[in-house]
PDB file of C-alpha atoms in Angstrom:
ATOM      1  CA  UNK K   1     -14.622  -5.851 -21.243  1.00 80.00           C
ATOM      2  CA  UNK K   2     -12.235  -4.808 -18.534  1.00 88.00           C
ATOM      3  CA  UNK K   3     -11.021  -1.744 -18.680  1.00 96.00           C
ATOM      4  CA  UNK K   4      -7.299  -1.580 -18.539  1.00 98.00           C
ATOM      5  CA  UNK K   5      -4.771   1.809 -17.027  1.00 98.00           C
ATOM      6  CA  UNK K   6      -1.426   2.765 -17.983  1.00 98.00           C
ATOM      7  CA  UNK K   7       1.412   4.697 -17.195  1.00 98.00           C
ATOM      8  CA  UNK K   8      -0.287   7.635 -19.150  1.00 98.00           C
ATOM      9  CA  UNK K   9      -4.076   7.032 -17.325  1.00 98.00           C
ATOM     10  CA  UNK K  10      -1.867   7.617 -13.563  1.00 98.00           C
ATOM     11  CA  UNK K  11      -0.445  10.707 -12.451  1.00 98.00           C
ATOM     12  CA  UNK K  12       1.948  10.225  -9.443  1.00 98.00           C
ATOM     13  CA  UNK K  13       2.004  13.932  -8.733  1.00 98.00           C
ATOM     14  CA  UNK K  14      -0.909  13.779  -6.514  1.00 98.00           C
ATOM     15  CA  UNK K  15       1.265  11.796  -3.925  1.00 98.00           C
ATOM     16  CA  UNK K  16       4.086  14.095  -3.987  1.00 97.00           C
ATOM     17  CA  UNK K  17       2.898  15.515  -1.044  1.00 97.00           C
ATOM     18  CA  UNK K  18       2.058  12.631   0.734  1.00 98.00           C
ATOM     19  CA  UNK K  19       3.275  10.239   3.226  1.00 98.00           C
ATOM     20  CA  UNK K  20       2.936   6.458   2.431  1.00 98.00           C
ATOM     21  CA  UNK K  21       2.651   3.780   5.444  1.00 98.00           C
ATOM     22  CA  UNK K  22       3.681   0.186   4.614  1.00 98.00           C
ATOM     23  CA  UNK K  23       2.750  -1.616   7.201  1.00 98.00           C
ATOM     24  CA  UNK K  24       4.810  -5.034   6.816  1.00 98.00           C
ATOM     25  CA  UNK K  25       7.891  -5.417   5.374  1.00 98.00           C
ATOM     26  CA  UNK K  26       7.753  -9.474   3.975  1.00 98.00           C
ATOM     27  CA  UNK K  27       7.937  -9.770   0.620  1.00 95.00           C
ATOM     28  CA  UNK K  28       5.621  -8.284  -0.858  1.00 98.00           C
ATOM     29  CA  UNK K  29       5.903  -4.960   1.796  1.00 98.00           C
ATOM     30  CA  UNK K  30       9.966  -4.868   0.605  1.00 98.00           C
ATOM     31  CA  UNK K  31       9.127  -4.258  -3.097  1.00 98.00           C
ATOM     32  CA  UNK K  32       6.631  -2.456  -3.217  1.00 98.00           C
ATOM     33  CA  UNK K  33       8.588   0.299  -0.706  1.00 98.00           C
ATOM     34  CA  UNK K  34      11.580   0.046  -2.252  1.00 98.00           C
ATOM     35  CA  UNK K  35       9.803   1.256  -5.937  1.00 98.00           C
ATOM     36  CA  UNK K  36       7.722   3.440  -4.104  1.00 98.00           C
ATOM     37  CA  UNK K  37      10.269   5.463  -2.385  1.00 98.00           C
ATOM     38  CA  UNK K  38      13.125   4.814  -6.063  1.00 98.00           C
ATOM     39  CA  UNK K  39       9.051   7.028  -7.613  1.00 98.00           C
ATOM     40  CA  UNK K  40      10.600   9.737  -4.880  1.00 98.00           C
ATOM     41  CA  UNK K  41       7.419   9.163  -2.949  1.00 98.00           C
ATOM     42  CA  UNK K  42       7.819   9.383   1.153  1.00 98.00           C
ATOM     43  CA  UNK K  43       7.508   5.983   2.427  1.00 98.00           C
ATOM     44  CA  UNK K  44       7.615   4.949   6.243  1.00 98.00           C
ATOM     45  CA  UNK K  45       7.937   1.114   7.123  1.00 98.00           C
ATOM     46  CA  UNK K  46       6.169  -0.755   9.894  1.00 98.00           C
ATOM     47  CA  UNK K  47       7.481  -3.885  10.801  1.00 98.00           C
ATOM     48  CA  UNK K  48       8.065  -5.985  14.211  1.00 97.00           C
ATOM     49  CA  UNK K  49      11.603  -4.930  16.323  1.00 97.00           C
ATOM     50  CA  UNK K  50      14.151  -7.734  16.483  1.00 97.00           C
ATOM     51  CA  UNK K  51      12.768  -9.364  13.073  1.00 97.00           C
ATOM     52  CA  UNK K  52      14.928 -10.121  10.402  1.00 98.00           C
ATOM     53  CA  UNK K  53      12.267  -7.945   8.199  1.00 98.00           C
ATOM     54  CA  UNK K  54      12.929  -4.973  10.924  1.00 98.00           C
ATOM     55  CA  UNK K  55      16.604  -5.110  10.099  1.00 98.00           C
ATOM     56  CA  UNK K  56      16.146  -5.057   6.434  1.00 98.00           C
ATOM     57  CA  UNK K  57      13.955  -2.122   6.313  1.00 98.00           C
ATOM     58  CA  UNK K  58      16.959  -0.068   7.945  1.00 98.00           C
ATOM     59  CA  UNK K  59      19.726  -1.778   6.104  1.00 98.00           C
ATOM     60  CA  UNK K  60      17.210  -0.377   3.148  1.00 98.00           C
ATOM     61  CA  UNK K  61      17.301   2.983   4.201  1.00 97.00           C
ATOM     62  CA  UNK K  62      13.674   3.365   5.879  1.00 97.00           C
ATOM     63  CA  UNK K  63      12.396   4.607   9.091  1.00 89.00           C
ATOM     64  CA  UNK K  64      11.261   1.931  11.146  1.00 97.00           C
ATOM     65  CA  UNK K  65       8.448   2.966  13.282  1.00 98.00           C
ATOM     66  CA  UNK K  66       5.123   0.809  14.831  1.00 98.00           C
ATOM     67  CA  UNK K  67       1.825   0.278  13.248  1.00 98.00           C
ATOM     68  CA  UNK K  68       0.539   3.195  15.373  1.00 98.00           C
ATOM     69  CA  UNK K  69       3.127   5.492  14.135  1.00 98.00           C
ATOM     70  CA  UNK K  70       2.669   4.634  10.562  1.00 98.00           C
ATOM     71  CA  UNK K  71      -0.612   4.911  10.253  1.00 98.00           C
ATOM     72  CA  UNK K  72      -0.773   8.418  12.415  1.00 98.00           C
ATOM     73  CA  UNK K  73       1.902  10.494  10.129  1.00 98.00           C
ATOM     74  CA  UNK K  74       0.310   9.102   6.764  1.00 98.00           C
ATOM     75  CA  UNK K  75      -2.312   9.841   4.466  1.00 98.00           C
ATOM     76  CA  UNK K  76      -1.862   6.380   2.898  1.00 98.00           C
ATOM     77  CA  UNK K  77      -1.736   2.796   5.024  1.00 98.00           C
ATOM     78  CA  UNK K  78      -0.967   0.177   2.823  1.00 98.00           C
ATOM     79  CA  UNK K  79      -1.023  -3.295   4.948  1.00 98.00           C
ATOM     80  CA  UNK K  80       0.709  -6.175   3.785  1.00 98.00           C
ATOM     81  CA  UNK K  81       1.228  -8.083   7.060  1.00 98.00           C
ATOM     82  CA  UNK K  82       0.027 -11.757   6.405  1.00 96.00           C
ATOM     83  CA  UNK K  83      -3.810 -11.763   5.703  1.00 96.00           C
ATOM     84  CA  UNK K  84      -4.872 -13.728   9.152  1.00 96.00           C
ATOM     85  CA  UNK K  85      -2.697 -10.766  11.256  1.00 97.00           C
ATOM     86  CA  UNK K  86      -4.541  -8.021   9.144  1.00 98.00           C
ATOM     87  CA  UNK K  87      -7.309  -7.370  11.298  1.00 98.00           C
ATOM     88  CA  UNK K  88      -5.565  -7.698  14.837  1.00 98.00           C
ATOM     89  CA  UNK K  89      -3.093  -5.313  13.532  1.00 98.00           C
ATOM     90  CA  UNK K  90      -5.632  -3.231  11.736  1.00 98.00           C
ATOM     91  CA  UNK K  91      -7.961  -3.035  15.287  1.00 98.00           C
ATOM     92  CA  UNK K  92      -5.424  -2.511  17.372  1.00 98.00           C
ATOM     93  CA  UNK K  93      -2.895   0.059  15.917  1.00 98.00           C
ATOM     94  CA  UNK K  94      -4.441   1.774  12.681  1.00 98.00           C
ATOM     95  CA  UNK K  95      -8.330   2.090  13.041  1.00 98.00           C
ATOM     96  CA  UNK K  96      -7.811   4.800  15.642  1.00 98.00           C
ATOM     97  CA  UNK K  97      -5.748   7.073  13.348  1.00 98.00           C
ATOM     98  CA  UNK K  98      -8.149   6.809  10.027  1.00 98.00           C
ATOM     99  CA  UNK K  99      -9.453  10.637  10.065  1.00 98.00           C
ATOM    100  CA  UNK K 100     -11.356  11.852   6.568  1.00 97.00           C
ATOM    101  CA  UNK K 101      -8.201  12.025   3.632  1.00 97.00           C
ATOM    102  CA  UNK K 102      -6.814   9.191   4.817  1.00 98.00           C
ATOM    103  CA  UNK K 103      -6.692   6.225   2.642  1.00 98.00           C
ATOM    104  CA  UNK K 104      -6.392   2.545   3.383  1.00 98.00           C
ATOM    105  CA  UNK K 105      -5.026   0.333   0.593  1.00 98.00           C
ATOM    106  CA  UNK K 106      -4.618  -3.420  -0.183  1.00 98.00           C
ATOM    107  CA  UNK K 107      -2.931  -6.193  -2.232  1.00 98.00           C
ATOM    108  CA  UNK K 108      -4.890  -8.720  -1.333  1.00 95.00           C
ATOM    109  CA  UNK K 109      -8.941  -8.246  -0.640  1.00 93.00           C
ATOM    110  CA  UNK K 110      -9.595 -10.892   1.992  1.00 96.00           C
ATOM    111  CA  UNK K 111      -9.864  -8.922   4.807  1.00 97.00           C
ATOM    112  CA  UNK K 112     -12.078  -6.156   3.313  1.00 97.00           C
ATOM    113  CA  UNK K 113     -14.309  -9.254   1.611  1.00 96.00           C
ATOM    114  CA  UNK K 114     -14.899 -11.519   4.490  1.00 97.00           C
ATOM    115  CA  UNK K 115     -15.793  -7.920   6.703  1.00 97.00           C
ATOM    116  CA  UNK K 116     -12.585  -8.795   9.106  1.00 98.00           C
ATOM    117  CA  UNK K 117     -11.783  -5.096   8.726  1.00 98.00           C
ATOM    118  CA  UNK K 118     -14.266  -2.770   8.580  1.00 98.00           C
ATOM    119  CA  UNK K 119     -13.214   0.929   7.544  1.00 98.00           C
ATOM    120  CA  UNK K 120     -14.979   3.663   8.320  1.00 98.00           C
ATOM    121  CA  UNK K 121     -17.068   5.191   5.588  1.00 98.00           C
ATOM    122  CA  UNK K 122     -14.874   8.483   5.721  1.00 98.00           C
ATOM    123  CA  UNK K 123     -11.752   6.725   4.183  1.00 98.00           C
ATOM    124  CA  UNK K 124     -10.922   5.542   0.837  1.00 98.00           C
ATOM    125  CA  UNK K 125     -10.467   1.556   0.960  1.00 98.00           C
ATOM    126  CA  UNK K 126      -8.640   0.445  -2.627  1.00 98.00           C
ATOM    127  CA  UNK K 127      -6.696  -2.575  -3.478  1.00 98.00           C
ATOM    128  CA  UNK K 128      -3.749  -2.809  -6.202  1.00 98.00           C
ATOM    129  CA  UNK K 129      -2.713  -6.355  -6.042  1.00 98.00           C
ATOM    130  CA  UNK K 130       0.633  -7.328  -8.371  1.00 98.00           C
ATOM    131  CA  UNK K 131      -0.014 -10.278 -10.196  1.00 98.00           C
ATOM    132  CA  UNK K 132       3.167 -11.721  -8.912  1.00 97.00           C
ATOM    133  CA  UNK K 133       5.373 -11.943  -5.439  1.00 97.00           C
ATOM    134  CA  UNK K 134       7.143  -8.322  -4.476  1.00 97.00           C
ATOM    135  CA  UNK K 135      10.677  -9.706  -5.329  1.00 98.00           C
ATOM    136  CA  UNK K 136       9.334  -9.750  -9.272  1.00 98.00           C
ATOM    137  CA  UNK K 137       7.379  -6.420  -8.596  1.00 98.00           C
ATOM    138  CA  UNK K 138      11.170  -4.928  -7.669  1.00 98.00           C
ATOM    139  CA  UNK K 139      12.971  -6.599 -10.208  1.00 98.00           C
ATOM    140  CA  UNK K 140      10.530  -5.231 -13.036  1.00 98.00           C
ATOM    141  CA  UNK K 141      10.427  -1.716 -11.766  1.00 98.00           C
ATOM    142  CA  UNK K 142      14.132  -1.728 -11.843  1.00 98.00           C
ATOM    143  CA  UNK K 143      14.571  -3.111 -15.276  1.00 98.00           C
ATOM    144  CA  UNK K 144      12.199  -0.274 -16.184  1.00 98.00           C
ATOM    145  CA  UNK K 145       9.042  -3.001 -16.554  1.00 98.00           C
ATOM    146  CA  UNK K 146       6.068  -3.524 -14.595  1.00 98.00           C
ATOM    147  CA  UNK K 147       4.115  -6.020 -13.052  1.00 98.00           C
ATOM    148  CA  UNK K 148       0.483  -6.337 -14.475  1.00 98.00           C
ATOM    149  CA  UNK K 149      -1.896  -5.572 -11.066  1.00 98.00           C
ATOM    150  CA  UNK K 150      -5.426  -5.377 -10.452  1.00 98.00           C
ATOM    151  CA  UNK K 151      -7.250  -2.319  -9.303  1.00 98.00           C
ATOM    152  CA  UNK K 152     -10.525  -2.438  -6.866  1.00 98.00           C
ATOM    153  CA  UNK K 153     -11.849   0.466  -5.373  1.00 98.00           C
ATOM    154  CA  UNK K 154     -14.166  -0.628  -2.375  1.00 98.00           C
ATOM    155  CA  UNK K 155     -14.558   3.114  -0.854  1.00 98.00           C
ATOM    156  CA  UNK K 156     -14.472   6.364  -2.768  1.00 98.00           C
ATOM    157  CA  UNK K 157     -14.774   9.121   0.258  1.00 98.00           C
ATOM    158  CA  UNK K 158     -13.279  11.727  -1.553  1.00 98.00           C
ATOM    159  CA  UNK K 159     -14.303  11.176  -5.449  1.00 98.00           C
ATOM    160  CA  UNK K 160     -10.523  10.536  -6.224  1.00 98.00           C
ATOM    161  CA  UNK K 161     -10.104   6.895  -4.955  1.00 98.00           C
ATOM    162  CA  UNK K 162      -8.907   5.435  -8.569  1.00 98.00           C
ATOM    163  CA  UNK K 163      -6.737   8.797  -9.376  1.00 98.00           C
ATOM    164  CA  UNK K 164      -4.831   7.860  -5.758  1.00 98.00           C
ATOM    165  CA  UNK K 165      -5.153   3.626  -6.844  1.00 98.00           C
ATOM    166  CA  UNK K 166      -3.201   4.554 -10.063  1.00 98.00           C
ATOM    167  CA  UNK K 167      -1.106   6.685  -9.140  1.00 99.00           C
ATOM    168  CA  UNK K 168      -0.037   4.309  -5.987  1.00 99.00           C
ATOM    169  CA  UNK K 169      -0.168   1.402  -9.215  1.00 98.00           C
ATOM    170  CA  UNK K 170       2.541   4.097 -10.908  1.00 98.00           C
ATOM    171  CA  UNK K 171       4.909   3.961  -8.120  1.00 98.00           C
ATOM    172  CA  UNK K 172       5.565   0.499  -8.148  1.00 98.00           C
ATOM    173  CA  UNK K 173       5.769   0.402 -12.095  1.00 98.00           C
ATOM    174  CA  UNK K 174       2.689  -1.751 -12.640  1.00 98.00           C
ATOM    175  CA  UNK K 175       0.748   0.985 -15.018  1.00 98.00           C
ATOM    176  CA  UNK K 176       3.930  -0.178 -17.253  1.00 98.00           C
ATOM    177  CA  UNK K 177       2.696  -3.714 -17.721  1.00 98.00           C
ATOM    178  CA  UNK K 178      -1.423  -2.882 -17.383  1.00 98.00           C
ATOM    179  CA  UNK K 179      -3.612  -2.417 -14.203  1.00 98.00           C
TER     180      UNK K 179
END
């Protein structure tokens, strides 16, 4: 039987001190920054210049920076760019800044499953994937809800891979509903 985490399994204090990288800001990258950051986590936001997606991000209230920057300051790179950009943007912008601490998370496991990005053993690799499109994960968190999300953990470098998965699950509100 599955095994199955809520709010009082996650403890979102151990990413107080952290900096969280979204890179992509579609749908999915919007929601889950916007409960992240409402969790008083630090979030940063990578998405393309002259995109509509760019402009949100600041209309939001985010610093806008590259892939490279993102994933340089953070200890956490969450990409949500479309799966079949994932590993060009993964290759050419974060693979050089992964340094032991970091962690490298997912919502979606094709990538990491078909080997089109390859992390280095000295990072955690997890995925928390919302059972539902980011526009519902927002418009749970604020109604004080959750989405219910699946947890993988693919990489456990430093022994605390599911305490940083659950707690990253807290922030958007999905230990609420079940992870």
């Amino acid at each position: 039987m599955a095994k199955i985490y809520y709010d009082k399994d996650a403890d979102i204090n151990i990413l107080k001190d952290k900096k969280i990288a979204i890179i992509g800001y579609g749908i999915q990258g919007r929601g889950q920054s916007l409960c992240l950051k409402d969790s008083g986590l630090n979030v940063i936001v990578s998405e393309i210049p002259g995109t509509p997606n760019y402009d949100q991000a600041q209309k939001d209230g985010f610093k806008v920076v590259s892939a490279d920057e993102a994933s340089r300051e953070a200890d956490i790179i969450q990409i949500l760019t479309q799966d079949h950009v994932q590993a060009k943007v993964y290759k050419e912008s974060i693979k050089k800044n992964l340094r032991r601490g970091k962690a490298l998370v997912f919502s979606h496991g094709f990538n990491i499953h078909f080997k089109q990005i390859r992390p280095p053993k000295k990072v955690d690799v997890f995925m928390i994937a919302p059972k539902g499109p980011g526009a519902l994960v927002r418009r749970m968190y604020e109604e004080g809800k959750g989405v219910p999300s699946l947890v993988a953990i693919y990489q456990n470098a430093s022994g605390d891979a599911l305490k940083l998965a659950l707690a990253y699950a807290k922030g958007i509100g999905a230990t609420k509903a079940g992870v």
